[in-house]
mmCIF file of C-alpha atoms in Angstrom:
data_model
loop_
_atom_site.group_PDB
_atom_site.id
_atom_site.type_symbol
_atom_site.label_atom_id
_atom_site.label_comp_id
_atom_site.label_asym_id
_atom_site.label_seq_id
_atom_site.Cartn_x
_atom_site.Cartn_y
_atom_site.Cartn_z
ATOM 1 C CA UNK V 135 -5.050 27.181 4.300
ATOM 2 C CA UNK V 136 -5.665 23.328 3.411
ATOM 3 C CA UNK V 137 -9.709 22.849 3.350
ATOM 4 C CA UNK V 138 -11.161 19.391 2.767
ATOM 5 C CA UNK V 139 -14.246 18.683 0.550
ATOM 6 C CA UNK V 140 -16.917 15.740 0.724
ATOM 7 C CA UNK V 141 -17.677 15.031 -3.172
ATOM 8 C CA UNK V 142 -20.627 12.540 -3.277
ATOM 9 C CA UNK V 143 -20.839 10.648 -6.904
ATOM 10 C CA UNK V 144 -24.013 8.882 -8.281
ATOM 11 C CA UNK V 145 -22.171 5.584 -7.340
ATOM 12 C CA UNK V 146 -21.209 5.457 -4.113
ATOM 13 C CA UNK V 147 -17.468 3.476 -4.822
ATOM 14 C CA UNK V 148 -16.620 6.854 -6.536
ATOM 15 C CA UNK V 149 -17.092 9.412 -3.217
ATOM 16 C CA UNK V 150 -14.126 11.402 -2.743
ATOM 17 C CA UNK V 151 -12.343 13.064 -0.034
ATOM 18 C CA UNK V 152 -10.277 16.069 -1.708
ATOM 19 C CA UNK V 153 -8.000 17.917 0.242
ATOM 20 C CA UNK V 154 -6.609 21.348 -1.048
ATOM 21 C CA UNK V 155 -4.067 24.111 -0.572
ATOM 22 C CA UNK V 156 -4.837 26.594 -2.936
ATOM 23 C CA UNK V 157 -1.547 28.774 -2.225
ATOM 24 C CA UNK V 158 0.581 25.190 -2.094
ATOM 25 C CA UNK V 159 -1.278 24.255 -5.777
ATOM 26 C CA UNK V 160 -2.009 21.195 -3.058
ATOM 27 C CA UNK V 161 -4.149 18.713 -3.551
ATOM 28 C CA UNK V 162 -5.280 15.214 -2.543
ATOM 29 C CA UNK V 163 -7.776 12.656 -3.445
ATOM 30 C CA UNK V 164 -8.991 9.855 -1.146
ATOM 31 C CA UNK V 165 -11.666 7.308 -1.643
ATOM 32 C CA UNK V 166 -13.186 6.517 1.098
ATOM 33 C CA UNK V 167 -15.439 3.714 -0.228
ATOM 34 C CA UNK V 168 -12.428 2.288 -2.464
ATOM 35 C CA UNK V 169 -10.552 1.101 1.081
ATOM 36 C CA UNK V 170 -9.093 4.398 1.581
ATOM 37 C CA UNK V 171 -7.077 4.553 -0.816
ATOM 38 C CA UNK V 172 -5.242 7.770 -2.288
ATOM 39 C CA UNK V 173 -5.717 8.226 -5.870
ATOM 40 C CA UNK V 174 -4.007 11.647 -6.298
ATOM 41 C CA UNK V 175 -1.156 13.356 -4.588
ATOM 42 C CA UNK V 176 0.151 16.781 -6.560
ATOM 43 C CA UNK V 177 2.068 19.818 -4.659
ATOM 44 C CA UNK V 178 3.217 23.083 -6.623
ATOM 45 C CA UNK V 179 2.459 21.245 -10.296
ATOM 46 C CA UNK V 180 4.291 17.789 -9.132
ATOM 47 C CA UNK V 181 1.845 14.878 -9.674
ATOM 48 C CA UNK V 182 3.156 11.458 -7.633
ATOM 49 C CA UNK V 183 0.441 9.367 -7.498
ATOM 50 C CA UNK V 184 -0.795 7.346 -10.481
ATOM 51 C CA UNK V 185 -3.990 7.201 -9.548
ATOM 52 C CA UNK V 186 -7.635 6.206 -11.179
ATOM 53 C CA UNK V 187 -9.934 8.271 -13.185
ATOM 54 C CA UNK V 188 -13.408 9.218 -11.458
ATOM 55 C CA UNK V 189 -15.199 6.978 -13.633
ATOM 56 C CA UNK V 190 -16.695 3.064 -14.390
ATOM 57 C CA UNK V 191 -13.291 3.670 -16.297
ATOM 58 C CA UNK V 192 -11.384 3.950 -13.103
ATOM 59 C CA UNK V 193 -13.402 1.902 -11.231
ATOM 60 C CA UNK V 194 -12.086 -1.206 -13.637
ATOM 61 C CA UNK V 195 -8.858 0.134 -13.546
ATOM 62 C CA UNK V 196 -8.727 0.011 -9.360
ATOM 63 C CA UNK V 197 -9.995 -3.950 -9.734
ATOM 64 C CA UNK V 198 -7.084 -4.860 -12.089
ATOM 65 C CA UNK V 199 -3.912 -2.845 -10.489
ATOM 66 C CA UNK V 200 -5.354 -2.398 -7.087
ATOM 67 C CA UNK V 201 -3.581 1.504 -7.595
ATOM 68 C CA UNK V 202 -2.808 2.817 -3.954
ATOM 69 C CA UNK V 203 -5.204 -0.319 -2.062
ATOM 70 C CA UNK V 204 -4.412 -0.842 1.634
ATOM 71 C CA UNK V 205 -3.322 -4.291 1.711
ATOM 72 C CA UNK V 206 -4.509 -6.238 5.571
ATOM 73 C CA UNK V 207 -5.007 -8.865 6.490
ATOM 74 C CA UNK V 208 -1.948 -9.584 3.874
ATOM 75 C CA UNK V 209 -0.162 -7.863 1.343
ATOM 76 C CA UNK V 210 0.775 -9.468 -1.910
ATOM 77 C CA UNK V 211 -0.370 -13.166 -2.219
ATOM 78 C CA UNK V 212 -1.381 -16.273 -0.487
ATOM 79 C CA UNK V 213 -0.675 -19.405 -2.194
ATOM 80 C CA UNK V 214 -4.162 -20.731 -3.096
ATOM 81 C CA UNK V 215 -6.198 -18.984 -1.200
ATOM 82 C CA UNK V 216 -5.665 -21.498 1.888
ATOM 83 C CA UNK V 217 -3.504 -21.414 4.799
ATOM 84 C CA UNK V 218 -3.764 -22.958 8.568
ATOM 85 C CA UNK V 219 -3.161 -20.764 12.091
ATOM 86 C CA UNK V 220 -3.510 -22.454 15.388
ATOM 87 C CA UNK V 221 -4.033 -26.181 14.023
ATOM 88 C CA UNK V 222 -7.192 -24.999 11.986
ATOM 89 C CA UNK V 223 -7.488 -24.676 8.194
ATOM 90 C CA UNK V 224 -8.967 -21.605 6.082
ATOM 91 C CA UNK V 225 -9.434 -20.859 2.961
ATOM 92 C CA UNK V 226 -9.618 -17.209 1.731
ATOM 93 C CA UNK V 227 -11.139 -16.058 -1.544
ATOM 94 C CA UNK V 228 -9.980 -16.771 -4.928
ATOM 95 C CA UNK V 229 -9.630 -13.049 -6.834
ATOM 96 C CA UNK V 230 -6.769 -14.444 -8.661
ATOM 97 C CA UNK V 231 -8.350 -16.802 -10.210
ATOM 98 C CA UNK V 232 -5.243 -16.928 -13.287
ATOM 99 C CA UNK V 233 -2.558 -17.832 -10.861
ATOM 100 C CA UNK V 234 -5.477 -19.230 -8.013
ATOM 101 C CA UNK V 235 -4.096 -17.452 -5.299
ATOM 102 C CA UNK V 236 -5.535 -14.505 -2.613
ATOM 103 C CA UNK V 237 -4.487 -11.157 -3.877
ATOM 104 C CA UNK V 238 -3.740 -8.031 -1.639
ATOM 105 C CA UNK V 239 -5.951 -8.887 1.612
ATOM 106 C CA UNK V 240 -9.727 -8.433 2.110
ATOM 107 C CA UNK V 241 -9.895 -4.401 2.820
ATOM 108 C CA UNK V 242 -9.292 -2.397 -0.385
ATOM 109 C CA UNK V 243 -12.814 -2.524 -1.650
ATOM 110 C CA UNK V 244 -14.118 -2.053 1.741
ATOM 111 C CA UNK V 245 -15.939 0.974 2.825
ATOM 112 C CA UNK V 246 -14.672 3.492 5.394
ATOM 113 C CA UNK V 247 -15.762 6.105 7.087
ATOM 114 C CA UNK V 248 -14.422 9.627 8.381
ATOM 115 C CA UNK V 249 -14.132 9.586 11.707
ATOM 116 C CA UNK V 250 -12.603 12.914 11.807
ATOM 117 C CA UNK V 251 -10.810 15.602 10.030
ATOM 118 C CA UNK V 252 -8.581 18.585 11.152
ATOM 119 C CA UNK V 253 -7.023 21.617 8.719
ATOM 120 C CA UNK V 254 -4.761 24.627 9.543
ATOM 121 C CA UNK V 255 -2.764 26.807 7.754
ATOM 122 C CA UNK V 256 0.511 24.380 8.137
ATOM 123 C CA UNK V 257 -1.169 20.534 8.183
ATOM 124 C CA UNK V 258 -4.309 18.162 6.969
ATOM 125 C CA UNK V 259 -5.402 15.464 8.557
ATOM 126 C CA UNK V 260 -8.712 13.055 7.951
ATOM 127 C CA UNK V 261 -8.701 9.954 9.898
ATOM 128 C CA UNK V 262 -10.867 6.838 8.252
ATOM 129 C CA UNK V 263 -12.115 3.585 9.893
ATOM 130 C CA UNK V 264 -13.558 0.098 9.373
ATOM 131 C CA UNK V 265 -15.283 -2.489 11.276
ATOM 132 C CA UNK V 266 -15.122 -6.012 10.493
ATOM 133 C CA UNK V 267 -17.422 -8.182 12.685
ATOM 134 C CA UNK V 268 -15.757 -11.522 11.910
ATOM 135 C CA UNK V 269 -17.509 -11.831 8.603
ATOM 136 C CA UNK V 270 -15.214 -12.244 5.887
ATOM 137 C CA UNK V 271 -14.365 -15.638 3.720
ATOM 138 C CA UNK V 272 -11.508 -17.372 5.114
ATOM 139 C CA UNK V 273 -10.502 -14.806 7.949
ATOM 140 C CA UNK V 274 -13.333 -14.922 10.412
ATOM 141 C CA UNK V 275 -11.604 -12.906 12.920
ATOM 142 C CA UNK V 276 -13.074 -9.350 14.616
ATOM 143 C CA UNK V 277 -11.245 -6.084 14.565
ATOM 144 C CA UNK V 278 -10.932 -2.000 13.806
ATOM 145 C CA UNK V 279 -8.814 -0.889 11.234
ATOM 146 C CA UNK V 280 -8.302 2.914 11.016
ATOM 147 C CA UNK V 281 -6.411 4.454 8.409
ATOM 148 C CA UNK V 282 -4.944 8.347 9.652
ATOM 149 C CA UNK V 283 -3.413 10.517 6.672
ATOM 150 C CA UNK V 284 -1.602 13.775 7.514
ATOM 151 C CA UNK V 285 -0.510 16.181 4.711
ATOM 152 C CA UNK V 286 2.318 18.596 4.651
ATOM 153 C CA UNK V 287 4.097 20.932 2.404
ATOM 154 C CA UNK V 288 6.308 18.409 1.802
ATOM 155 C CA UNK V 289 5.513 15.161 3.600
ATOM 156 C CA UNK V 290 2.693 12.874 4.067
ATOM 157 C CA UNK V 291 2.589 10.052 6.806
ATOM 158 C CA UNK V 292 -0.359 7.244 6.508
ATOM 159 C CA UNK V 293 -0.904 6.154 10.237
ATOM 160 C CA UNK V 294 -2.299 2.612 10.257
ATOM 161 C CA UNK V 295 -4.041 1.347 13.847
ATOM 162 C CA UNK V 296 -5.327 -2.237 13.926
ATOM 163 C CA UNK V 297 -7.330 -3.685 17.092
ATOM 164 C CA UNK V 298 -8.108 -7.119 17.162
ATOM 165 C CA UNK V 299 -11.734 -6.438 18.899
ATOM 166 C CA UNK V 300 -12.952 -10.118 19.135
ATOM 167 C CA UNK V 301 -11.807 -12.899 21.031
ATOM 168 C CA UNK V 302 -9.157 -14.928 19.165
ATOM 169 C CA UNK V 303 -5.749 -13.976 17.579
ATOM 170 C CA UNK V 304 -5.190 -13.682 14.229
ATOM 171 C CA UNK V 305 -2.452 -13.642 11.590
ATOM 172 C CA UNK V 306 -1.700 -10.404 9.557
ATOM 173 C CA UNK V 307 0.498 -8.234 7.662
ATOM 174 C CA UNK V 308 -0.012 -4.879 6.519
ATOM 175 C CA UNK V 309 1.122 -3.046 2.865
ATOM 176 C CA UNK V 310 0.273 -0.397 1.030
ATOM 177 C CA UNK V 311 0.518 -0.607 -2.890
ATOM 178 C CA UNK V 312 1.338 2.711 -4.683
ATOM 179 C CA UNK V 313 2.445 3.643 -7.908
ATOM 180 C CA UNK V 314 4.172 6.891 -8.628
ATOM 181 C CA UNK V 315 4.271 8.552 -12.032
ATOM 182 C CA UNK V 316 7.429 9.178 -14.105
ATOM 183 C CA UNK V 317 7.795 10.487 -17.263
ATOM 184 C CA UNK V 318 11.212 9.131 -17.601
ATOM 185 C CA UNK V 319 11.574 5.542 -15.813
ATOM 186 C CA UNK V 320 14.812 4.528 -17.951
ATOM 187 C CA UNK V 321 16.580 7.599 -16.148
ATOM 188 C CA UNK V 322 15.024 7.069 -12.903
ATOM 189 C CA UNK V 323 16.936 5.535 -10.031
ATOM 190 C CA UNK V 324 15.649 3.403 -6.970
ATOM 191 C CA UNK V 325 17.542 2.876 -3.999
ATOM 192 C CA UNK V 326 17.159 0.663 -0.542
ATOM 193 C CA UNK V 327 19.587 -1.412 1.495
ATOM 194 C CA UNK V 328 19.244 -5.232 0.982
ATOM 195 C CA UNK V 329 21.182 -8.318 0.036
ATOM 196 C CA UNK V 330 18.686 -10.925 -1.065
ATOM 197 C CA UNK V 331 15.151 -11.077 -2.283
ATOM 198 C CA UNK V 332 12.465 -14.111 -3.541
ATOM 199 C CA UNK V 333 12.570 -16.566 -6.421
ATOM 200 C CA UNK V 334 9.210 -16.868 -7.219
ATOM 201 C CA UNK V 335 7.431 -20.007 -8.467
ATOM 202 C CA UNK V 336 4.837 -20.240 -11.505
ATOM 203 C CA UNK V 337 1.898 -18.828 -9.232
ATOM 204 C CA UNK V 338 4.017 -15.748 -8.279
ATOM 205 C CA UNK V 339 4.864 -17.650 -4.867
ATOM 206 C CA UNK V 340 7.940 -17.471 -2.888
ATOM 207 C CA UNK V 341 9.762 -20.338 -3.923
ATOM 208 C CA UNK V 342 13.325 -19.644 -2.006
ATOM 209 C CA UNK V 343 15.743 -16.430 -1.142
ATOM 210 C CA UNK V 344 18.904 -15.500 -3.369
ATOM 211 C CA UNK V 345 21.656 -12.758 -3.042
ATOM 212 C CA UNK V 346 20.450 -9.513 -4.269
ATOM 213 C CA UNK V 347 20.146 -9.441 -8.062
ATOM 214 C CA UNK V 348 20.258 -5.794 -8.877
ATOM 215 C CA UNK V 349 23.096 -3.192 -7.536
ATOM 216 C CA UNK V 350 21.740 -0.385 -5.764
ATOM 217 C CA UNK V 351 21.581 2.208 -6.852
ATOM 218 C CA UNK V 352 19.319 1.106 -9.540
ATOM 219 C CA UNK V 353 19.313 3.129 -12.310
ATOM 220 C CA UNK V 354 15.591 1.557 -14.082
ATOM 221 C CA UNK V 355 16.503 1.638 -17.640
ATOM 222 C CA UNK V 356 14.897 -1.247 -19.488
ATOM 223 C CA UNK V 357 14.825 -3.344 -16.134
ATOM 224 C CA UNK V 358 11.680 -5.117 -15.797
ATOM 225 C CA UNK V 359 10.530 -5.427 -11.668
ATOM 226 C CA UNK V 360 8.116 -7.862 -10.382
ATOM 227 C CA UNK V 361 10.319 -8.461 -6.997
ATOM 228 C CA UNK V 362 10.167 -8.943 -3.434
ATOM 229 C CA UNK V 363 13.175 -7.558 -1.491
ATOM 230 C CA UNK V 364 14.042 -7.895 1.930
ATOM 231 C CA UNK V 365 15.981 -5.039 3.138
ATOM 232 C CA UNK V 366 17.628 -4.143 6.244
ATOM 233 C CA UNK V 367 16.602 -0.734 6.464
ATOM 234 C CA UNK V 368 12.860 -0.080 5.964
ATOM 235 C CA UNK V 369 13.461 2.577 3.938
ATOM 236 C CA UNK V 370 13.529 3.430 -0.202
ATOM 237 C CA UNK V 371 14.561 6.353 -2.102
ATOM 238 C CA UNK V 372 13.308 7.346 -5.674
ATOM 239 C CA UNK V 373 14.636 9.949 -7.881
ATOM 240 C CA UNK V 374 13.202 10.615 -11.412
ATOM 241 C CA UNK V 375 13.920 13.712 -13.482
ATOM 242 C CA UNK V 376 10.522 15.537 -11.995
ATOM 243 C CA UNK V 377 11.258 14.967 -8.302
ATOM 244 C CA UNK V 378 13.095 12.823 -5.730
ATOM 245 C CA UNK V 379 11.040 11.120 -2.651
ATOM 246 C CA UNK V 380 12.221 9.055 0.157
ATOM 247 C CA UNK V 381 9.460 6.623 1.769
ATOM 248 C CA UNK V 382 10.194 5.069 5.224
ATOM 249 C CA UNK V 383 8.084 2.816 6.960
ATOM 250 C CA UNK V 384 8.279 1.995 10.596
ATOM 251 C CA UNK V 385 9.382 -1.383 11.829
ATOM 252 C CA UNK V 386 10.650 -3.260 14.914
ATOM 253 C CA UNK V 387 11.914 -6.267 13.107
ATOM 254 C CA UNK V 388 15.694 -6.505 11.792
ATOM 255 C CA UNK V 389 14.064 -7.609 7.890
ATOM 256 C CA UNK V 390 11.534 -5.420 6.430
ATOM 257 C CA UNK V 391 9.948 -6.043 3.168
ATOM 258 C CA UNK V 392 9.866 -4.244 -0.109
ATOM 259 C CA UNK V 393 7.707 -5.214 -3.447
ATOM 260 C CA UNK V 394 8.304 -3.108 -6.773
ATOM 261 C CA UNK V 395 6.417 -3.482 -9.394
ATOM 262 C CA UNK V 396 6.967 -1.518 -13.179
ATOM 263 C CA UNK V 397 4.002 -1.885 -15.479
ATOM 264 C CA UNK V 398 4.271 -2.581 -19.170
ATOM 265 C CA UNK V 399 3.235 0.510 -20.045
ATOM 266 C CA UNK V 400 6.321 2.244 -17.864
ATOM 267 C CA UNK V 401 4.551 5.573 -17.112
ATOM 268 C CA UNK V 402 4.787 4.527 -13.442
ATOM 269 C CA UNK V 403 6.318 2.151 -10.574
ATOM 270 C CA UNK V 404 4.541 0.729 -8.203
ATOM 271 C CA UNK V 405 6.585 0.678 -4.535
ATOM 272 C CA UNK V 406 5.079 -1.491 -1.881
ATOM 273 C CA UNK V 407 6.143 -1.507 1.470
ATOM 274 C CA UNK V 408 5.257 -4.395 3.628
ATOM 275 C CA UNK V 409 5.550 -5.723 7.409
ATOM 276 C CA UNK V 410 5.476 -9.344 5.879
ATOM 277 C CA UNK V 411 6.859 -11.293 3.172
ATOM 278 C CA UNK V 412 4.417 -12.471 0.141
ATOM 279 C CA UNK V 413 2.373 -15.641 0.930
ATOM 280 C CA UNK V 414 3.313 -14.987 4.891
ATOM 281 C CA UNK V 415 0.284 -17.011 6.452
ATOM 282 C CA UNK V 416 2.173 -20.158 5.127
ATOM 283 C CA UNK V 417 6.083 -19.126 5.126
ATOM 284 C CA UNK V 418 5.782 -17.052 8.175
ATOM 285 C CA UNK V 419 8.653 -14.288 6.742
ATOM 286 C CA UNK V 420 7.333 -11.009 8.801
ATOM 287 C CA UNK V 421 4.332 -12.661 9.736
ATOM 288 C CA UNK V 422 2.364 -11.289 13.083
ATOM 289 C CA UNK V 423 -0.167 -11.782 15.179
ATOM 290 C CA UNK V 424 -2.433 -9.809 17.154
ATOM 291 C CA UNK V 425 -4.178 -11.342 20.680
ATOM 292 C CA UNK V 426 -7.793 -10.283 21.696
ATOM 293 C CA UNK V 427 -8.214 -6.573 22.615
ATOM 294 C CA UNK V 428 -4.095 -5.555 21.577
ATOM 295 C CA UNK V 429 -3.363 -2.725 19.022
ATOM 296 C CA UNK V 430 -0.950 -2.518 16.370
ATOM 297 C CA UNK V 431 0.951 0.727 14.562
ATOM 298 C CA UNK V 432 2.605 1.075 11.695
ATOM 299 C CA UNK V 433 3.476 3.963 10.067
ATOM 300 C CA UNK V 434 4.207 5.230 6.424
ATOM 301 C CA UNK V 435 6.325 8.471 5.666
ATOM 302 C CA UNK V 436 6.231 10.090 2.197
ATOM 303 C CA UNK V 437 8.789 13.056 1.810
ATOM 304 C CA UNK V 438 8.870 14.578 -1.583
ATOM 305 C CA UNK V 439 10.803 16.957 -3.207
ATOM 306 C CA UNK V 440 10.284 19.065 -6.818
ATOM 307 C CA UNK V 441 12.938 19.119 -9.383
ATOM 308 C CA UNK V 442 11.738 22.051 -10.395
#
């Protein structure tokens, strides 16, 4: 039987969500108050998610990787912070401020809350939301953002529903920036369908689009990532010695849009789906827009399988 627990911490940015399965050796972590994101994610002993610590420790760790952040209005960057929709000029803030740009969208140190939560033997579900009355720097537009995860033996989707509630459209793209542990990352092996990705400028800014650089499969070996692909199937597949997961992500465009990311320290990846391109308010790859009052879906799927 999953069961779901309400941790309260003496600083409120560290409230949890855990969701168990004792007989599974299940168990999730969300925080709420951290934009929803999911810090842990272990089944029958195999640990995915590289998450953060419960801690000031973690907290400082979240604000310099941005480990499993929801990434809307945008993911990735906007090139300094400023961009114009509808003849009209904004300029977002600066939490870049090496490379001056907008990083990863205005929601992932926003604070959710549950709006509901259902267990049963088979299936866990908590369902989070967020209001945003038109109030934040450089994207002064209204709307609901609700975040539903669903857990399975072997499968977790992330639901995302996004209302524009006020009375202009806006621009937006949605991501979602994970890493997953490996012990092994030289042996591990990544795998979507694409033939080009972005040259990126100084400022990590889409600069122009080139033939595919990498063949796939990629076996990681001492292959540094930092790139933006644009694949034709929105889909990935990742095998490392301790388990093999395939992530698909919903999408009624032809291109889709993939970001990997491996760390120096190469005890994880980090593997980004995205609706839109990097810097989309100005280059327009994948960008959308939502009218007053219409609702948009996207959905994540995370199937995972044990080596052992």
């Amino acid at each position: 039987m999953y069961q779901i627990t309400n941790i309260k911490h003496k600083n409120p940015l560290l409230n949890q969500l855990i969701i168990t399965n004792t007989a599974l050796k299940f168990e999730a972590i969300i925080y709420p108050n951290l934009g929803a994101s999911l810090q842990k994610l272990s089944s029958n002993e195999m640990d995915l998610i590289d998450g953060i610590s419960n801690s000031e420790e973690g907290l400082n760790d979240y604000k310099s990787t941005y480990k499993s952040s929801i990434l809307f209005p945008f993911p990735n960057r906007i090139h300094n912070g400023t961009y114009e929709f509808k003849g009209k000029k904004y300029k977002l803030n600066i939490n870049e401020t090496s490379l001056n740009n907008s990083l990863h969208g205005c929601i992932y140190n926003t604070h959710f809350t549950l709006k509901n939560d259902n267990v049963s033997n088979d299936k866990a579900s908590v369902t989070l939301h967020y209001s945003n009355k038109g109030t934040t720097l450089g994207f002064p537009f209204s709307y609901n953002f609700e975040i539903n995860y669903i857990f399975t033996r072997h499968k977790m989707s992330l639901n995302f529903a996004v209302l524009n509630s006020g009375n202009e459209a806006f621009p937006f793209g949605i991501g979602w920036h994970p890493y997953f542990k490996t012990n092994n990352i030289t042996e591990s092996v990544l795998d979507f369908n694409a033939t080009h990705q972005y040259l990126f400028n100084e400022q990590m800014i889409p600069s122009s689009k080139t033939l595919l650089k990498h063949r796939t499969p990629l076996k990681i070996g001492a292959t540094f990532l930092d790139d933006c692909f644009i694949t034709n199937k929105p889909a990935t597949n990742f095998k490392t010695l301790e388990y093999d997961f395939d992530l698909e992500f919903s999408s009624k465009e032809k291109e889709s849009y993939l970001q990997v990311y491996t760390p120096p320290h190469r005890k994880s990846i980090a593997i980004e789906p995205m609706t839109c391109a990097p810097n989309s308010f100005n280059n327009k790859d994948g960008l959308l827009t939502l009218q007053p009052n219409e609702k948009f879906d996207w959905e994540i799927e995370l199937s995972y399988q044990s080596k052992y």
